[in-house]
Coordinates of C-alpha atoms in Angstrom, one line a residue:
M1 CA 69.6 347.8 188.2
D2 CA 71.7 344.9 188.4
L3 CA 74.8 345.8 190.5
E4 CA 77.0 342.6 190.0
K5 CA 77.4 343.8 186.2
H6 CA 79.0 347.0 187.6
V7 CA 81.9 344.6 189.1
E8 CA 84.8 343.8 187.1
K9 CA 85.7 340.8 189.3
I10 CA 85.2 339.0 192.4
L11 CA 88.3 339.1 194.9
W12 CA 86.7 337.3 197.9
T13 CA 83.5 335.2 197.9
E14 CA 80.9 335.3 200.4
Q15 CA 82.3 331.5 201.5
Q16 CA 86.1 332.9 201.8
I17 CA 84.7 336.0 203.9
F18 CA 82.7 333.9 206.2
Q19 CA 85.7 331.4 206.8
R20 CA 88.2 334.5 207.5
V21 CA 85.8 336.2 209.8
S22 CA 85.5 333.1 211.9
E23 CA 89.4 332.9 212.0
L24 CA 89.6 336.4 213.1
A25 CA 86.8 336.0 215.7
S26 CA 88.7 332.8 217.1
E27 CA 91.9 334.9 217.5
I28 CA 90.3 337.8 219.4
T29 CA 88.6 335.1 221.6
Q30 CA 91.8 333.2 222.3
D31 CA 93.5 336.6 223.1
F32 CA 91.1 337.6 225.9
T33 CA 90.2 335.5 228.8
P34 CA 86.9 335.7 230.4
Q35 CA 88.5 337.0 233.2
T36 CA 90.0 340.1 231.9
N37 CA 87.7 343.2 231.3
A38 CA 85.4 342.8 228.4
P39 CA 86.7 344.6 225.4
A40 CA 84.8 347.2 223.9
I41 CA 84.3 346.6 220.0
V42 CA 83.8 349.4 218.0
G43 CA 82.7 349.4 214.4
V44 CA 83.7 352.4 212.1
A45 CA 80.3 353.3 210.4
T46 CA 79.1 352.6 207.7
G47 CA 81.6 350.5 205.9
A48 CA 82.3 348.0 208.5
F49 CA 78.6 347.3 209.7
L50 CA 78.2 343.6 208.1
F51 CA 81.7 342.6 209.0
L52 CA 81.4 344.0 212.8
A53 CA 78.0 341.9 212.8
D54 CA 79.3 339.0 211.5
L55 CA 82.4 339.2 213.8
V56 CA 80.8 340.0 217.1
R57 CA 78.6 337.2 216.8
K58 CA 81.4 334.7 216.9
I59 CA 83.2 336.2 219.5
Q60 CA 82.7 333.9 222.5
L61 CA 83.6 336.6 225.2
P62 CA 81.4 339.1 227.2
I63 CA 81.7 342.3 224.9
S64 CA 80.2 345.7 224.4
V65 CA 79.7 347.1 221.0
D66 CA 79.2 350.4 219.8
F67 CA 80.0 352.6 216.6
I68 CA 81.8 355.5 215.5
R69 CA 81.7 357.4 212.4
A70 CA 84.7 358.9 210.6
D71 CA 84.3 360.5 207.0
S72 CA 87.6 360.6 204.7
Y73 CA 86.0 359.6 201.4
R74 CA 82.9 361.9 200.8
S75 CA 81.6 359.9 197.8
G76 CA 84.8 359.6 196.0
T77 CA 87.0 356.9 195.4
V78 CA 90.2 357.9 197.1
S79 CA 90.5 359.4 200.8
D80 CA 91.1 362.9 201.1
G81 CA 93.5 362.3 203.9
N82 CA 91.5 364.7 206.3
P83 CA 89.2 362.3 208.2
R84 CA 86.4 363.8 210.7
I85 CA 84.4 362.2 213.2
P86 CA 80.7 363.5 212.9
F87 CA 79.3 360.7 215.1
D88 CA 81.1 359.8 218.5
L89 CA 80.9 356.8 220.9
K90 CA 78.4 356.0 223.3
V91 CA 80.3 353.6 225.3
D92 CA 82.6 354.8 228.0
V93 CA 86.0 353.2 227.2
E94 CA 88.1 354.8 229.6
G95 CA 90.5 352.0 231.0
K96 CA 89.0 349.7 228.6
H97 CA 90.6 347.7 225.9
V98 CA 89.1 348.6 222.5
I99 CA 89.3 346.9 219.3
L100 CA 88.4 349.0 216.4
V101 CA 86.7 347.3 213.5
E102 CA 87.3 348.6 210.2
D103 CA 86.1 347.4 206.6
I104 CA 89.5 348.7 205.0
V105 CA 92.6 350.3 205.8
D106 CA 93.9 352.5 203.2
T107 CA 96.2 355.3 203.6
G108 CA 96.1 355.0 207.3
S109 CA 94.7 358.5 208.0
T110 CA 91.2 357.5 209.2
L111 CA 92.8 355.0 211.4
S112 CA 95.3 357.0 213.2
C113 CA 92.7 359.9 213.7
L114 CA 90.8 357.3 215.2
I115 CA 93.2 355.9 217.3
D116 CA 94.4 359.1 218.9
H117 CA 90.5 360.0 219.5
I118 CA 89.9 356.8 221.3
K119 CA 93.2 357.1 223.3
S120 CA 92.1 360.4 224.2
K121 CA 89.1 359.1 225.9
G122 CA 91.5 357.0 228.3
A123 CA 91.4 353.5 226.3
S124 CA 93.9 351.4 228.5
S125 CA 94.8 349.6 225.1
I126 CA 93.5 349.8 221.4
S127 CA 93.6 346.8 218.7
V128 CA 92.6 346.9 215.3
C129 CA 90.4 344.5 213.1
T130 CA 90.5 345.2 209.5
L131 CA 88.7 343.0 207.0
L132 CA 90.9 344.3 204.3
D133 CA 94.3 346.0 204.5
K134 CA 95.8 347.7 201.4
P135 CA 99.4 348.6 202.3
A136 CA 100.2 350.0 198.7
R137 CA 98.3 353.3 199.7
R138 CA 99.6 353.6 203.2
K139 CA 100.8 357.1 203.6
V140 CA 100.2 357.5 207.4
H141 CA 101.8 355.4 210.1
F142 CA 99.6 354.4 212.9
E143 CA 100.6 352.9 216.4
L144 CA 98.4 350.7 218.4
V145 CA 98.2 351.6 222.1
G146 CA 99.2 349.6 225.2
K147 CA 99.0 345.5 224.3
G148 CA 96.9 346.2 221.1
K149 CA 97.4 344.0 218.4
Y150 CA 96.6 344.2 214.5
Y151 CA 94.0 341.6 213.1
C152 CA 93.7 341.4 209.3
G153 CA 91.6 339.5 207.5
F154 CA 92.9 340.0 203.7
E155 CA 95.5 342.1 202.1
C156 CA 93.9 344.0 199.1
P157 CA 95.3 344.8 196.0
D158 CA 95.2 348.4 195.0
Y159 CA 91.8 348.3 193.4
F160 CA 88.7 350.2 194.2
V161 CA 86.7 347.5 195.9
V162 CA 82.7 347.2 196.9
G163 CA 80.5 344.8 198.5
Y164 CA 80.2 343.2 202.0
G165 CA 79.4 346.8 203.4
M166 CA 81.8 349.0 201.3
D167 CA 80.4 351.2 199.0
F168 CA 80.6 353.9 196.1
A169 CA 78.3 356.8 197.0
E170 CA 76.3 354.2 199.3
L171 CA 75.7 351.9 196.7
Y172 CA 76.9 348.1 196.4
R173 CA 77.3 347.5 200.4
N174 CA 74.7 344.7 200.1
L175 CA 76.8 342.8 197.7
P176 CA 77.6 339.2 199.6
Y177 CA 81.2 339.2 198.3
I178 CA 84.0 341.7 197.7
G179 CA 84.6 342.9 194.0
V180 CA 86.3 345.5 192.1
L181 CA 84.1 348.0 190.8
K182 CA 84.4 348.8 187.1
P183 CA 86.2 352.0 186.6
E184 CA 83.6 353.4 184.2
M185 CA 80.9 353.3 187.4
Y186 CA 83.0 355.9 189.1
S187 CA 84.8 357.7 186.0

């Protein structure tokens, strides 16, 4: 199966993603000093795994890394607005600064749920680093915790996108770019 034939258009190339991830890692590195407590970088599985891997390799700080899973799409193309957390953190985040790493912020429901969940574990502050932000679909306002910051790679138009870790029905994650999935592939 030639996955590239399923993509209507490419929004961000592999090189554009590489450049922006490097910039985000530099911003994070500058915002923390080696004297501060090492931030806990928490990737939201599974969509953020490639972004997380590339990002943490470029952060020039001591960090801990963990994953959390939140399900809100369940093989569809629209978030159902009811995220659940079937896979929790192993790292103790009490008193730490947490940077949640997301592939895409869409309605805001999942992110709001995750922020509340990590806050309940005693994180001193919570930042978000998302590769894509889709503000046109926002339904839930989320609030960062403490001195948390919002790091955003690209603002995404209201398309269903795949690639660079993002999927439809667990396919297309391995595409090296981010593209718009042809509607006939999910209709």
